[in-house]
Tab-separated table of C-alpha atoms in Angstrom:
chain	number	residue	atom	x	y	z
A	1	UNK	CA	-24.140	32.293	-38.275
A	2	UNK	CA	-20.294	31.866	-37.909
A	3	UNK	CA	-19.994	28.337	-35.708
A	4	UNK	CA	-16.786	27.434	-33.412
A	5	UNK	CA	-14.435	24.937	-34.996
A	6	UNK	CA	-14.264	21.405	-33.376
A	7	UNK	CA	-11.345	19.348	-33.772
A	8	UNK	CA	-10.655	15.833	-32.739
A	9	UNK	CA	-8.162	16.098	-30.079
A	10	UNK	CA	-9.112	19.654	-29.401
A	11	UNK	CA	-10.074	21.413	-26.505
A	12	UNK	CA	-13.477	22.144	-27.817
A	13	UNK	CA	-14.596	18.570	-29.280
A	14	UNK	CA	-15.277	15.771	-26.448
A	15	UNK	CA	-13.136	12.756	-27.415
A	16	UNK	CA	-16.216	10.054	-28.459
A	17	UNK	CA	-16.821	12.282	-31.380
A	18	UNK	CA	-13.679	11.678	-32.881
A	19	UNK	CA	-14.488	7.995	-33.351
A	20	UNK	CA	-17.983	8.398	-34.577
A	21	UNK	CA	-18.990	6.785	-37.725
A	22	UNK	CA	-20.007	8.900	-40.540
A	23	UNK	CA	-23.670	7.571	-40.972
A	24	UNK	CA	-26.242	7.179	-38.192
A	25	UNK	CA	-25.225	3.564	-35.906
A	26	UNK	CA	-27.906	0.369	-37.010
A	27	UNK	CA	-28.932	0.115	-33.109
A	28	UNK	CA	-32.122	-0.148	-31.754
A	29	UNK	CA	-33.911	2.696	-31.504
A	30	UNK	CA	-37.033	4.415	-31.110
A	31	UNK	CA	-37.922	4.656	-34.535
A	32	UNK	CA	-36.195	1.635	-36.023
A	33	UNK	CA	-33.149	2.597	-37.925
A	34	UNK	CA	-34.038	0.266	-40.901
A	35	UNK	CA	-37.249	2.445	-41.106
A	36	UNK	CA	-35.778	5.630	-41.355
A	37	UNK	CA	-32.570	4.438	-43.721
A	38	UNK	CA	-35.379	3.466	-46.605
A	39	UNK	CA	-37.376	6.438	-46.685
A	40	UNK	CA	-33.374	8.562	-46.679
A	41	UNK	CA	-32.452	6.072	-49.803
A	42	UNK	CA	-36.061	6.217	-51.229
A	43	UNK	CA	-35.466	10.257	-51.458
A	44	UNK	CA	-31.768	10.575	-51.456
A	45	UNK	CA	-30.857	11.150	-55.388
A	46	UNK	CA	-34.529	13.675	-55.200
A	47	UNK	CA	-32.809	15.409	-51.989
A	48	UNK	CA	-29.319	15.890	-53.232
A	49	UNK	CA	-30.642	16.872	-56.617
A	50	UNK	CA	-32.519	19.910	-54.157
A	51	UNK	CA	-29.044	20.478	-52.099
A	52	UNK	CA	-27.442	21.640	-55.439
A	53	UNK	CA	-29.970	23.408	-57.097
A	54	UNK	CA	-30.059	25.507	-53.826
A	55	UNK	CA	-26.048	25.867	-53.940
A	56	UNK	CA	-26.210	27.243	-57.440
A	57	UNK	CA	-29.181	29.481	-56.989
A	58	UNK	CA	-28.257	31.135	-53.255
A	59	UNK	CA	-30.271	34.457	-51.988
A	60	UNK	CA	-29.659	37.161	-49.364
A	61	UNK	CA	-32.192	37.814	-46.882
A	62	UNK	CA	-35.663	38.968	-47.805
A	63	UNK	CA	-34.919	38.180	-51.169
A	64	UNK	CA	-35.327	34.622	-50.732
A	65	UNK	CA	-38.413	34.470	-53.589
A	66	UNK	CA	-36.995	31.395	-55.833
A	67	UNK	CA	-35.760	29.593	-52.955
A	68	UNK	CA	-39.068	29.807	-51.365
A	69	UNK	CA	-40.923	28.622	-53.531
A	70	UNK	CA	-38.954	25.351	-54.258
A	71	UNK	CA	-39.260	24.608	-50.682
A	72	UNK	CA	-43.325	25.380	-50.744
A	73	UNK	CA	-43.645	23.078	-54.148
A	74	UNK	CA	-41.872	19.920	-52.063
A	75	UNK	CA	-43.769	20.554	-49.241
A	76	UNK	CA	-46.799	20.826	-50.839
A	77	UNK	CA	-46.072	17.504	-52.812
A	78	UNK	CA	-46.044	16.016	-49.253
A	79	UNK	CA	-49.198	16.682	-48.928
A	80	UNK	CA	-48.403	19.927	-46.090
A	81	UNK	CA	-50.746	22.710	-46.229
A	82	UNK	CA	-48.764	25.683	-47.269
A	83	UNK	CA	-48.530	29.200	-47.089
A	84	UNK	CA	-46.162	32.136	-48.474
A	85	UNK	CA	-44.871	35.172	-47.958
A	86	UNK	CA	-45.117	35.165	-44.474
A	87	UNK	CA	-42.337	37.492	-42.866
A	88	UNK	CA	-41.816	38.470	-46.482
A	89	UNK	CA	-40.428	35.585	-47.879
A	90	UNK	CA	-40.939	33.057	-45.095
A	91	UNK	CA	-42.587	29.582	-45.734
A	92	UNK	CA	-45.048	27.837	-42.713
A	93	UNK	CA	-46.196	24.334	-43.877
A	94	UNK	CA	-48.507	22.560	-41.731
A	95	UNK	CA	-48.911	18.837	-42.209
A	96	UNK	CA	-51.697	17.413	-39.601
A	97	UNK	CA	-51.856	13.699	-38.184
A	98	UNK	CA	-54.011	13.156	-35.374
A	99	UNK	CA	-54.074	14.153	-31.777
A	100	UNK	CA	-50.644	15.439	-30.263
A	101	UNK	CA	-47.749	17.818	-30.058
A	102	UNK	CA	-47.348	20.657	-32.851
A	103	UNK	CA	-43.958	20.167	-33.822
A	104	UNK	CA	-41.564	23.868	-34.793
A	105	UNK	CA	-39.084	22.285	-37.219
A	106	UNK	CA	-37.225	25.770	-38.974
A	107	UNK	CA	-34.514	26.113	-41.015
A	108	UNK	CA	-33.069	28.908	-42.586
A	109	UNK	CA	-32.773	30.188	-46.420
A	110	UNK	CA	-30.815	33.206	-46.902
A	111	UNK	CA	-27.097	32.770	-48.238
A	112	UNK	CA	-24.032	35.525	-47.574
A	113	UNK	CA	-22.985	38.176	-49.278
A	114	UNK	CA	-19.553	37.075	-50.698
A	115	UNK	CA	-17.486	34.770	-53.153
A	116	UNK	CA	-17.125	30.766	-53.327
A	117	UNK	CA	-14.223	29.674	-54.038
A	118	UNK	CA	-14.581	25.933	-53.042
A	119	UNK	CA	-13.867	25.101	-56.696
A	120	UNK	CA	-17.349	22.367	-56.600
A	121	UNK	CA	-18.105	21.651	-59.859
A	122	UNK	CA	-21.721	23.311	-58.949
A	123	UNK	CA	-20.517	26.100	-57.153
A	124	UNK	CA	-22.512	29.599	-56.853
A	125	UNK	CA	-21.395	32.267	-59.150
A	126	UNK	CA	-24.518	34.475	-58.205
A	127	UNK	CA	-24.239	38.101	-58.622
A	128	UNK	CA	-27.231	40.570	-56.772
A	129	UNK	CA	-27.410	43.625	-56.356
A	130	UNK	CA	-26.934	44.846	-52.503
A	131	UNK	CA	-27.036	48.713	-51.239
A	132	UNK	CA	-26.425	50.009	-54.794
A	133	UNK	CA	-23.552	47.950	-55.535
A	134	UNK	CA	-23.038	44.268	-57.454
A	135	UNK	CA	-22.301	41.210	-55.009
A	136	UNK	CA	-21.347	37.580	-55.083
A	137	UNK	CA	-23.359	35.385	-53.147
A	138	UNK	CA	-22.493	32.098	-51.562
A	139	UNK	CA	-24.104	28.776	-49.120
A	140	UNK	CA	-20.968	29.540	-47.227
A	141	UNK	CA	-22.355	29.030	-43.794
A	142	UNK	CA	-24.546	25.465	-44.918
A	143	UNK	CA	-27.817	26.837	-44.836
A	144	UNK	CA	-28.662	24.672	-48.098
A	145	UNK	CA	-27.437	21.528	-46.156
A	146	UNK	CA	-29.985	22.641	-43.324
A	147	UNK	CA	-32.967	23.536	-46.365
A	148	UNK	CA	-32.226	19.974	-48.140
A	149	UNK	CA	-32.234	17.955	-44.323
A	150	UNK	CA	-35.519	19.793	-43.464
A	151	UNK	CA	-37.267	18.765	-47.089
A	152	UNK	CA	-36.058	15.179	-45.921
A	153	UNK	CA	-37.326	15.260	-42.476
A	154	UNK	CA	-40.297	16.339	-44.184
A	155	UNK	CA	-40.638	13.265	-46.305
A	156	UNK	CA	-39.409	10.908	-43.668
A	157	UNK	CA	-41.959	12.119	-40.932
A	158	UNK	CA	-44.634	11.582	-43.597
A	159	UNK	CA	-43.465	8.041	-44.700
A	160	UNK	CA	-43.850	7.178	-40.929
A	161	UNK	CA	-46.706	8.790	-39.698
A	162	UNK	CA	-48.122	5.901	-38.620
A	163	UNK	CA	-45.539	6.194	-35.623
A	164	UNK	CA	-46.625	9.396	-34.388
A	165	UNK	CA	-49.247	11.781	-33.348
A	166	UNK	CA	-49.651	15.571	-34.044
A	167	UNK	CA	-48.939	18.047	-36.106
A	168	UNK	CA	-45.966	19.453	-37.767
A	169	UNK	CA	-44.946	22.965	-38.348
A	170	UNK	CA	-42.353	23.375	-40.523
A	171	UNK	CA	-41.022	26.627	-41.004
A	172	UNK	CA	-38.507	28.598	-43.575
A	173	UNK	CA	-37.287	31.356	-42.452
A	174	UNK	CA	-36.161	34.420	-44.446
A	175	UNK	CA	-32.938	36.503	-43.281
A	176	UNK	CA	-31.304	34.765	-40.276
A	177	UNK	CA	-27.803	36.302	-41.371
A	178	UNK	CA	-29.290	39.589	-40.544
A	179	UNK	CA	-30.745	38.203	-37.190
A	180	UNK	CA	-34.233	39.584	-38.344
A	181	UNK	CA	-36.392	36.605	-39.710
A	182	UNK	CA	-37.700	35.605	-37.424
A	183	UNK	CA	-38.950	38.376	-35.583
A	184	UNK	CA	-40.283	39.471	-38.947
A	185	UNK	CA	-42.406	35.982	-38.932
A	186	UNK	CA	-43.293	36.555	-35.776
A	187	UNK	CA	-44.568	39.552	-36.313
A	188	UNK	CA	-46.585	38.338	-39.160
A	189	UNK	CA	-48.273	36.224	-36.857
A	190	UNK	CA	-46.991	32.941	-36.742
A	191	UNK	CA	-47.973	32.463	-33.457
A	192	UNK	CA	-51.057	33.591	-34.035
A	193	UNK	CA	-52.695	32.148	-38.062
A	194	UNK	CA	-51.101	28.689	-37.597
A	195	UNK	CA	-50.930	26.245	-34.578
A	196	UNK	CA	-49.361	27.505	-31.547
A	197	UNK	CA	-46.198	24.867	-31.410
A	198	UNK	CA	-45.292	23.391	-28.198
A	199	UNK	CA	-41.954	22.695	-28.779
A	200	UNK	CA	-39.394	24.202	-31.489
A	201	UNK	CA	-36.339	22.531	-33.002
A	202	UNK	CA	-33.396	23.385	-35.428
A	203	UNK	CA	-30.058	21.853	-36.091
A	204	UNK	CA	-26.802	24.028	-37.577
A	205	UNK	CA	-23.972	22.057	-39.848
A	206	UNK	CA	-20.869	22.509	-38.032
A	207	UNK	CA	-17.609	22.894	-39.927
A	208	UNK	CA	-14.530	21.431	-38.226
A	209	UNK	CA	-17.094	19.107	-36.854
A	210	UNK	CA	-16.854	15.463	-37.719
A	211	UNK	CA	-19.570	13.940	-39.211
A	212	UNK	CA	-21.569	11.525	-36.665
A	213	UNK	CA	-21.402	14.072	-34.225
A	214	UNK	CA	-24.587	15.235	-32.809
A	215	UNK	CA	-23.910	17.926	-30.032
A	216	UNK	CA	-26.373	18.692	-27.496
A	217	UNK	CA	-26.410	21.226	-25.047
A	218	UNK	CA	-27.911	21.871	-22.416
A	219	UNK	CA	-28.879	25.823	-21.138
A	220	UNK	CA	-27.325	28.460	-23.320
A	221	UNK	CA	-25.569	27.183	-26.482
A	222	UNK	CA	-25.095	30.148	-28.189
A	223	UNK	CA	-24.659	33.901	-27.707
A	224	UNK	CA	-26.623	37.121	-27.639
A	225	UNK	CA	-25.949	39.235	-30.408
A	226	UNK	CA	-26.505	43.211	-30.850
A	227	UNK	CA	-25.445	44.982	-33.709
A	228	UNK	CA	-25.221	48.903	-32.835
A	229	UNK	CA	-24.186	51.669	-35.410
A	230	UNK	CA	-22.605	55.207	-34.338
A	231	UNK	CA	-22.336	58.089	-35.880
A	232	UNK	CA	-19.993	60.410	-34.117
A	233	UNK	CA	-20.878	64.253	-35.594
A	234	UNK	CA	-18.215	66.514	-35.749
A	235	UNK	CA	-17.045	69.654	-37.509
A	236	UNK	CA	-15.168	69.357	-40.624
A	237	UNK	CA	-12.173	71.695	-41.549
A	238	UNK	CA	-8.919	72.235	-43.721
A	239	UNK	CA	-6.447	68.909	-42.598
A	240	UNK	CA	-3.898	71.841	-41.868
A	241	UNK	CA	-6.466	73.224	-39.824
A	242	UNK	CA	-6.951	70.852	-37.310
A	243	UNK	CA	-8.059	73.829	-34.119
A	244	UNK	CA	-10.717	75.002	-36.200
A	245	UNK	CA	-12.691	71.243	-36.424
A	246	UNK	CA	-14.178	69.056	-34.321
A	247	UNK	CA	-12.608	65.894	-35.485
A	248	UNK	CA	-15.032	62.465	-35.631
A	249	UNK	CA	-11.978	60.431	-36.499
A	250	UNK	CA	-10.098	61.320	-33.355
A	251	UNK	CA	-13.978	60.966	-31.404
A	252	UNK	CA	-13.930	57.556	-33.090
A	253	UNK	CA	-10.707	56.741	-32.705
A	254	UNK	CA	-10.749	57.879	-28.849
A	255	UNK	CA	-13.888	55.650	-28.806
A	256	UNK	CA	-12.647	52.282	-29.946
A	257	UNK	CA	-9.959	52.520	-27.157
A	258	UNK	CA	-11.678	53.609	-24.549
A	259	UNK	CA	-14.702	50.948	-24.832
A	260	UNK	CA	-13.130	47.715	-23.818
A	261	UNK	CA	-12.881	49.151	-20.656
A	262	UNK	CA	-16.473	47.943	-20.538
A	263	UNK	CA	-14.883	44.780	-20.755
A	264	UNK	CA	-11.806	44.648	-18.508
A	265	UNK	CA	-13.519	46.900	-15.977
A	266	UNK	CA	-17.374	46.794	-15.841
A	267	UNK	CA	-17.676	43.228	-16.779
A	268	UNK	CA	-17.463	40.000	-14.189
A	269	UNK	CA	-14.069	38.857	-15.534
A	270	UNK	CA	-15.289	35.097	-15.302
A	271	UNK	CA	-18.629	36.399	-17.474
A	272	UNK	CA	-18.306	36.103	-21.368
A	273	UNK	CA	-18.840	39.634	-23.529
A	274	UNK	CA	-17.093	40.805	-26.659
A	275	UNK	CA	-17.457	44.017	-27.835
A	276	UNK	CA	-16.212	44.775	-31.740
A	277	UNK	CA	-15.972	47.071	-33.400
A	278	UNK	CA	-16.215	45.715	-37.192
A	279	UNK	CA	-16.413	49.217	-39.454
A	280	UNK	CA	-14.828	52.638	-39.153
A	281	UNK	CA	-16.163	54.710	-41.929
A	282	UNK	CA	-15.047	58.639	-42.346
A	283	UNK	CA	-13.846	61.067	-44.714
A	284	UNK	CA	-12.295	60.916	-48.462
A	285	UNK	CA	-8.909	62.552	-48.361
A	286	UNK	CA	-6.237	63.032	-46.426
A	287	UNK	CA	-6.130	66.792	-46.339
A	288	UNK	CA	-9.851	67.141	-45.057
A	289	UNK	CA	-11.204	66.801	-41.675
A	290	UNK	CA	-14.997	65.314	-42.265
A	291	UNK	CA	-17.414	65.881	-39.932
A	292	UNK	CA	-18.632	62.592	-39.365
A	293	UNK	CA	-17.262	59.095	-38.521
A	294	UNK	CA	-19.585	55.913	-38.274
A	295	UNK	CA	-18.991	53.097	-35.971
A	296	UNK	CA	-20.311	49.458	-36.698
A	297	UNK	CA	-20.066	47.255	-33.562
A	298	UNK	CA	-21.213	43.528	-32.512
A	299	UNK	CA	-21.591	42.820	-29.197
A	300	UNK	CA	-21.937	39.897	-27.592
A	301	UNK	CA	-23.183	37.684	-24.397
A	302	UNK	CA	-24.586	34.956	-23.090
A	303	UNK	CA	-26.799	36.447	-19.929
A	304	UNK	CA	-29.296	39.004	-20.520
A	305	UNK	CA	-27.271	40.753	-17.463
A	306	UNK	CA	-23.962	41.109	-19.476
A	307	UNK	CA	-25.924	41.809	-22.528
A	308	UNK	CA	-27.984	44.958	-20.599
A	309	UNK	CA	-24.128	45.942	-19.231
A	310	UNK	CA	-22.600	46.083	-22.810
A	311	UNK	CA	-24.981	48.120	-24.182
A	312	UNK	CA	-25.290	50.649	-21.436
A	313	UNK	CA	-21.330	51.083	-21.472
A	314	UNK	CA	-21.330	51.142	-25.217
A	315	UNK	CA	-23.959	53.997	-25.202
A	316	UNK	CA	-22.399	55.775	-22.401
A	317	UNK	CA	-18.831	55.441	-23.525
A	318	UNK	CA	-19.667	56.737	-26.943
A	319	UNK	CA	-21.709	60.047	-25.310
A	320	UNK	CA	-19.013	61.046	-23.092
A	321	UNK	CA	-16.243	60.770	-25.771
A	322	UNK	CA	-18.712	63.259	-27.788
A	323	UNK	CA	-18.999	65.612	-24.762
A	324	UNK	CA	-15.041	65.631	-23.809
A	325	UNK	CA	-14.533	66.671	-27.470
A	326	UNK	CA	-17.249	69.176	-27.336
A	327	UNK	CA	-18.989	67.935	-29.811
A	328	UNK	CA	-22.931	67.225	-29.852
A	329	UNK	CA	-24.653	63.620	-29.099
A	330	UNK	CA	-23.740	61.274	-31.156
A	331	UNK	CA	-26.546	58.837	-32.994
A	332	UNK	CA	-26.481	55.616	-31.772
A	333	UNK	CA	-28.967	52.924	-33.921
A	334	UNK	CA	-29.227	49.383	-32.919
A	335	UNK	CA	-30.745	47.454	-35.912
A	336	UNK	CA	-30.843	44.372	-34.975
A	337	UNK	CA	-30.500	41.782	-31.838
A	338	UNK	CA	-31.662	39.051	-30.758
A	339	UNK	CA	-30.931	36.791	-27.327
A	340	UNK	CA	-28.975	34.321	-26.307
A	341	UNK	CA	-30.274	30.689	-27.307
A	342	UNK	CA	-31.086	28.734	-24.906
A	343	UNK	CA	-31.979	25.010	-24.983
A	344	UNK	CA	-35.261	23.766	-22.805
A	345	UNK	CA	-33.902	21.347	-19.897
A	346	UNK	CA	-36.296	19.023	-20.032
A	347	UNK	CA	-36.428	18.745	-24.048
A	348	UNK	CA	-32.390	17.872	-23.635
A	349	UNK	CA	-32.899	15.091	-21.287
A	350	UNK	CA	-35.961	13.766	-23.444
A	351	UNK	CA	-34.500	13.650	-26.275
A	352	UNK	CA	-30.623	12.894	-25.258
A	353	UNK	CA	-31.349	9.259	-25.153
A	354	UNK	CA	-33.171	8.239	-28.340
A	355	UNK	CA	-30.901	10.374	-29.913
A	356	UNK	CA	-27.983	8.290	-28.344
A	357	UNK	CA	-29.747	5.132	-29.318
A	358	UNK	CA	-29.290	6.032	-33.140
A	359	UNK	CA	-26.080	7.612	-33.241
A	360	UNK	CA	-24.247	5.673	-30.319
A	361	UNK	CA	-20.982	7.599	-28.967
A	362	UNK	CA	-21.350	10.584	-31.767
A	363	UNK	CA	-23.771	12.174	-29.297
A	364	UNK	CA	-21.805	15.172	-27.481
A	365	UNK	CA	-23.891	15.991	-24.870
A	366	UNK	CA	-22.621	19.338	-22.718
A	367	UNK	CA	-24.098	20.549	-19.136
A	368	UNK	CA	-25.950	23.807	-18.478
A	369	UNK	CA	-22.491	24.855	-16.681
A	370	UNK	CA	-20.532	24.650	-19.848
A	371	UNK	CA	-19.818	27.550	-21.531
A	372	UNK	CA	-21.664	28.107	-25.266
A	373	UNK	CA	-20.322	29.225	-28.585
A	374	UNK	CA	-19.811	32.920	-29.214
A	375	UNK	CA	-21.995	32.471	-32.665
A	376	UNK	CA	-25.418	33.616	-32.466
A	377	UNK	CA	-28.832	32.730	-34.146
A	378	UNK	CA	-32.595	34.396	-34.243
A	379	UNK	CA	-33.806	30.892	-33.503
A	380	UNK	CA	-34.073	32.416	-29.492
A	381	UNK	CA	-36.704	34.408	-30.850
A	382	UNK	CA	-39.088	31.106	-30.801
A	383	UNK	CA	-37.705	30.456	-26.923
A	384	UNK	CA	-38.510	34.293	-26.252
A	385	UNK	CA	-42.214	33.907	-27.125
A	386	UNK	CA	-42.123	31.039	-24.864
A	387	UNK	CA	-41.795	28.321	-26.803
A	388	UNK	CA	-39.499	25.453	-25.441
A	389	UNK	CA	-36.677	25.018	-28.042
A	390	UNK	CA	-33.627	22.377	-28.593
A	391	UNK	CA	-31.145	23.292	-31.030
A	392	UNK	CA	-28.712	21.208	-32.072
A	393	UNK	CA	-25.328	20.814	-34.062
A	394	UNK	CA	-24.540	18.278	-36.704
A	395	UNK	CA	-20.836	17.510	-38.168
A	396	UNK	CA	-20.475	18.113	-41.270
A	397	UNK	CA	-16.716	17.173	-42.005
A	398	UNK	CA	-15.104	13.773	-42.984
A	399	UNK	CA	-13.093	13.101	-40.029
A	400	UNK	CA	-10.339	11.762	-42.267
A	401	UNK	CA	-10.098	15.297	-44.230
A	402	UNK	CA	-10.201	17.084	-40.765
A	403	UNK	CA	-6.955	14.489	-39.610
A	404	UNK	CA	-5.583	15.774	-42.756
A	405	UNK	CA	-5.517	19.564	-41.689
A	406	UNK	CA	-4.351	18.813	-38.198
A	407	UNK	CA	-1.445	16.979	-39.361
A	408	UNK	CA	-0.590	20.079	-41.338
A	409	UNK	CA	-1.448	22.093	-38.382
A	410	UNK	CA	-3.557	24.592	-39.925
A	411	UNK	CA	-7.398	24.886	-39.199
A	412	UNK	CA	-9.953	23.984	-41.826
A	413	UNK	CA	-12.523	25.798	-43.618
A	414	UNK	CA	-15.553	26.244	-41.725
A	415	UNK	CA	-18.856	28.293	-41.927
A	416	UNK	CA	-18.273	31.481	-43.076
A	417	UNK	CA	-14.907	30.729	-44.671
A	418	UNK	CA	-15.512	31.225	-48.433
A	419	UNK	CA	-13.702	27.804	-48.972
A	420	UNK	CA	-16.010	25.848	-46.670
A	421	UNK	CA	-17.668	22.575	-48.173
A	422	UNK	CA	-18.940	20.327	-45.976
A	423	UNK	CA	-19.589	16.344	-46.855
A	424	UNK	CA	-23.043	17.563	-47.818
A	425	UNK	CA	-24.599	13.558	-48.583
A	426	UNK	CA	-23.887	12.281	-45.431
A	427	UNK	CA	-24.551	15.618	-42.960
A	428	UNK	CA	-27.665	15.767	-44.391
A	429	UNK	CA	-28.765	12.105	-44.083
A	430	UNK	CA	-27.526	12.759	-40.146
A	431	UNK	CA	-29.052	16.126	-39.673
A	432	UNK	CA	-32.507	14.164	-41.162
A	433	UNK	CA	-31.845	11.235	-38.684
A	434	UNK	CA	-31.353	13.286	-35.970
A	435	UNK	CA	-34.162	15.853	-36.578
A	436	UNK	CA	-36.226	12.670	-37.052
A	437	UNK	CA	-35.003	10.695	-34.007
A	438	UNK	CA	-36.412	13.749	-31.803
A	439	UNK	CA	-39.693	14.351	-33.033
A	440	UNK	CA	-41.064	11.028	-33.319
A	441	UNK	CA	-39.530	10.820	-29.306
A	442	UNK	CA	-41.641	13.523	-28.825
A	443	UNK	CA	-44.398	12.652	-30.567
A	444	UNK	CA	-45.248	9.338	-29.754
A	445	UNK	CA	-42.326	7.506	-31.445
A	446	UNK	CA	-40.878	5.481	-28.560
């Protein structure tokens, strides 16, 4: 998932970020930050030693087998109750402590399909193959940072179990780059062979975002996202020919145009939707008219109303280009989507304040009325079964590199970016804290 970029000084960062300090604040807290700084240093060279081997050895989705099983070893060393393959490659650990809340703590495992080039001295030179072809694979969007952080919440809640009641689900999920995990875990049953959770939580490293920051929204926080694929059929001819084709580029072409009047006509101006259209695909040569063209859009929302209006002008947009070129139907495949996440009300105000209480001013905390990021995540699939769910975003930057860049007045790497590295040490001792921080609020901490 592609995350906004937050600056100090920027529009999109609230000013008390800026000045956070890069660990968790020694304040009082629910959970005594003492507490929870030995069992980080206790596991810190074990956890970083984790955060690298994932970085060298990354995986796409569904192929996630060694990663996997690295995470089910540690979590079975914790003493969690474990079980593979689910969803494919999915791992569900269960750790059980008493009377009380069942705890969803996911993260994600799958790494993207392109080249580092961060220059770390344990940088991924992975090569897979993908669709026939040979491809580099990278961490670039900090899904190892979020992998190592959930191992250490993991070891953390078990160090201090004696301040809380329940039972934890923690869950690795396969493919979230393709937006498919975790309906493919839910369809395995998740819901269903372990206990049903009764509250969900995640976190996301943020590039551009300072480390100390904690940013909690409440409402939607990030977008809807369907990915639909058409294939305009035409009639394929000599290029000097052109009256005796039906010609899919022009269709496409025609097509590409013509749809973002969905946006600057059908859509609420004040309502956020982005329609793109990321692949054009047709023909070989230039003297050859082919007879097909494929489209590859993302669309994008953050109200199930918007989201319903994009794809009903995408669909009818693309089927009355076909029909003013005389050509047949086009095909028109959605593979994937997935909603817009939205974070439970009253889990934000619960947990706003011990989370406050630990890392002081670095707590961003953003109204239902705000707008959310255009990024999207499968994580709404857990809110769309009707689980309550709280996601949240950690910085992952030094604040002193980020001054750097905007004194040069050029935006840094961030998720996504093949050059991104975040401060991986210290984001993942904050994404613990604060994964930490909420559950033992929840679960009897404070």
């Amino acid at each position: 998932m592609r995350l906004p970029i937050f600056l100090c000084g920027s529009m999109l960062m609230l000013a008390p970020a800026c000045g956070a300090s890069q660990a968790f604040a020694q304040s009082a807290g629910p959970i005594g930050p003492v507490a929870v700084d030995n069992v980080l240093d206790d596991s810190k060279a074990s956890i970083e030693g984790l955060y690298r081997d994932l970085h060298q050895h990354p995986e796409l989705g569904f192929a996630e087998v060694r990663t996997a099983k690295l995470l089910a070893d540690r979590m079975r060393k914790l003493g969690f109750t474990v079980t593979e393959n689910v969803g494919k490659t999915g791992v569900v650990a269960v750790y059980q402590n008493g009377a009380g809340p069942v705890a969803l703590v996911r993260t994600e495992m799958d790494a993207l399909p392109m080249e580092e080039k961060t220059g770390l001295p344990f940088a991924s030179k992975a090569v897979v193959e993908k669709d026939g072809k040979s491809t580099l694979v990278a961490h670039s969007c900090g899904h190892d940072v979020h992998m190592a952080w959930w191992v250490a919440t993991a070891q953390a809640l078990v160090a201090l179990k004696d301040k809380w009641r329940g039972t934890l689900l923690f869950v690795a999920q396969p493919s979230e780059e393709t937006l498919s995990g975790a309906k493919t875990m839910l369809d395995d049953g998740l819901l269903k062979r372990f206990p049903r959770p009764d509250y969900a939580i995640a976190a996301h490293v943020g590039g551009g975002m300072p480390l100390g920051t904690v940013l909690v929204k409440d409402g939607v926080i990030l977008s809807a996202s369907d990915a639909v694929d058409i294939t305009f059929k035409g009639r394929g001819a000599h290029g000097s020919a052109p009256s005796a084709a039906i010609d899919p580029i022009v269709m496409g072409a025609n097509f590409v145009t013509d749809v973002q009047s969905v946006i600057s006509r059908r859509k609420d101006a004040g309502a956020f939707g982005v329609i793109t259209v990321g692949a054009f695909q047709s023909g070989t040569v230039g003297n050859i008219i082919p007879d097909t063209a494929t489209l590859r859009l993302s669309l994008r929302s953050f109200t199930p109303e918007v989201r319903a209006l994009l794809l009903d002008g995408v669909e009818k947009t693309a089927k009355g280009v076909a029909m003013i070129a005389g050509a047949p139907p086009p095909s028109i495949v959605r593979p994937y989507g997935t909603a817009e996440t939205r974070n439970d009300s009253s889990l934000v105000a619960r947990l706003t304040p011990p989370l406050k209480s630990v890392f002081g001013e670095g707590v961003v905390s953003m109204p239902a009325s705000a707008p959310g990021f255009s990024g999207s995540e499968d994580f709404s699939m857990f809110a769309a079964a009707g689980i309550p769910s709280i996601y949240l975003m950690i910085g992952g930057d030094d604040p002193t590199v980020l001054n750097g860049y905007k004194e040069k007045g050029i935006a840094p790497p961030t998720n996504h970016s093949p050059n991104y590295a975040p401060s991986a040490r210290q984001a993942i001792r904050n994404g613990a804290a604060a994964l930490v921080t909420a559950i033992l609020a929840q679960n009897g901490g404070n």
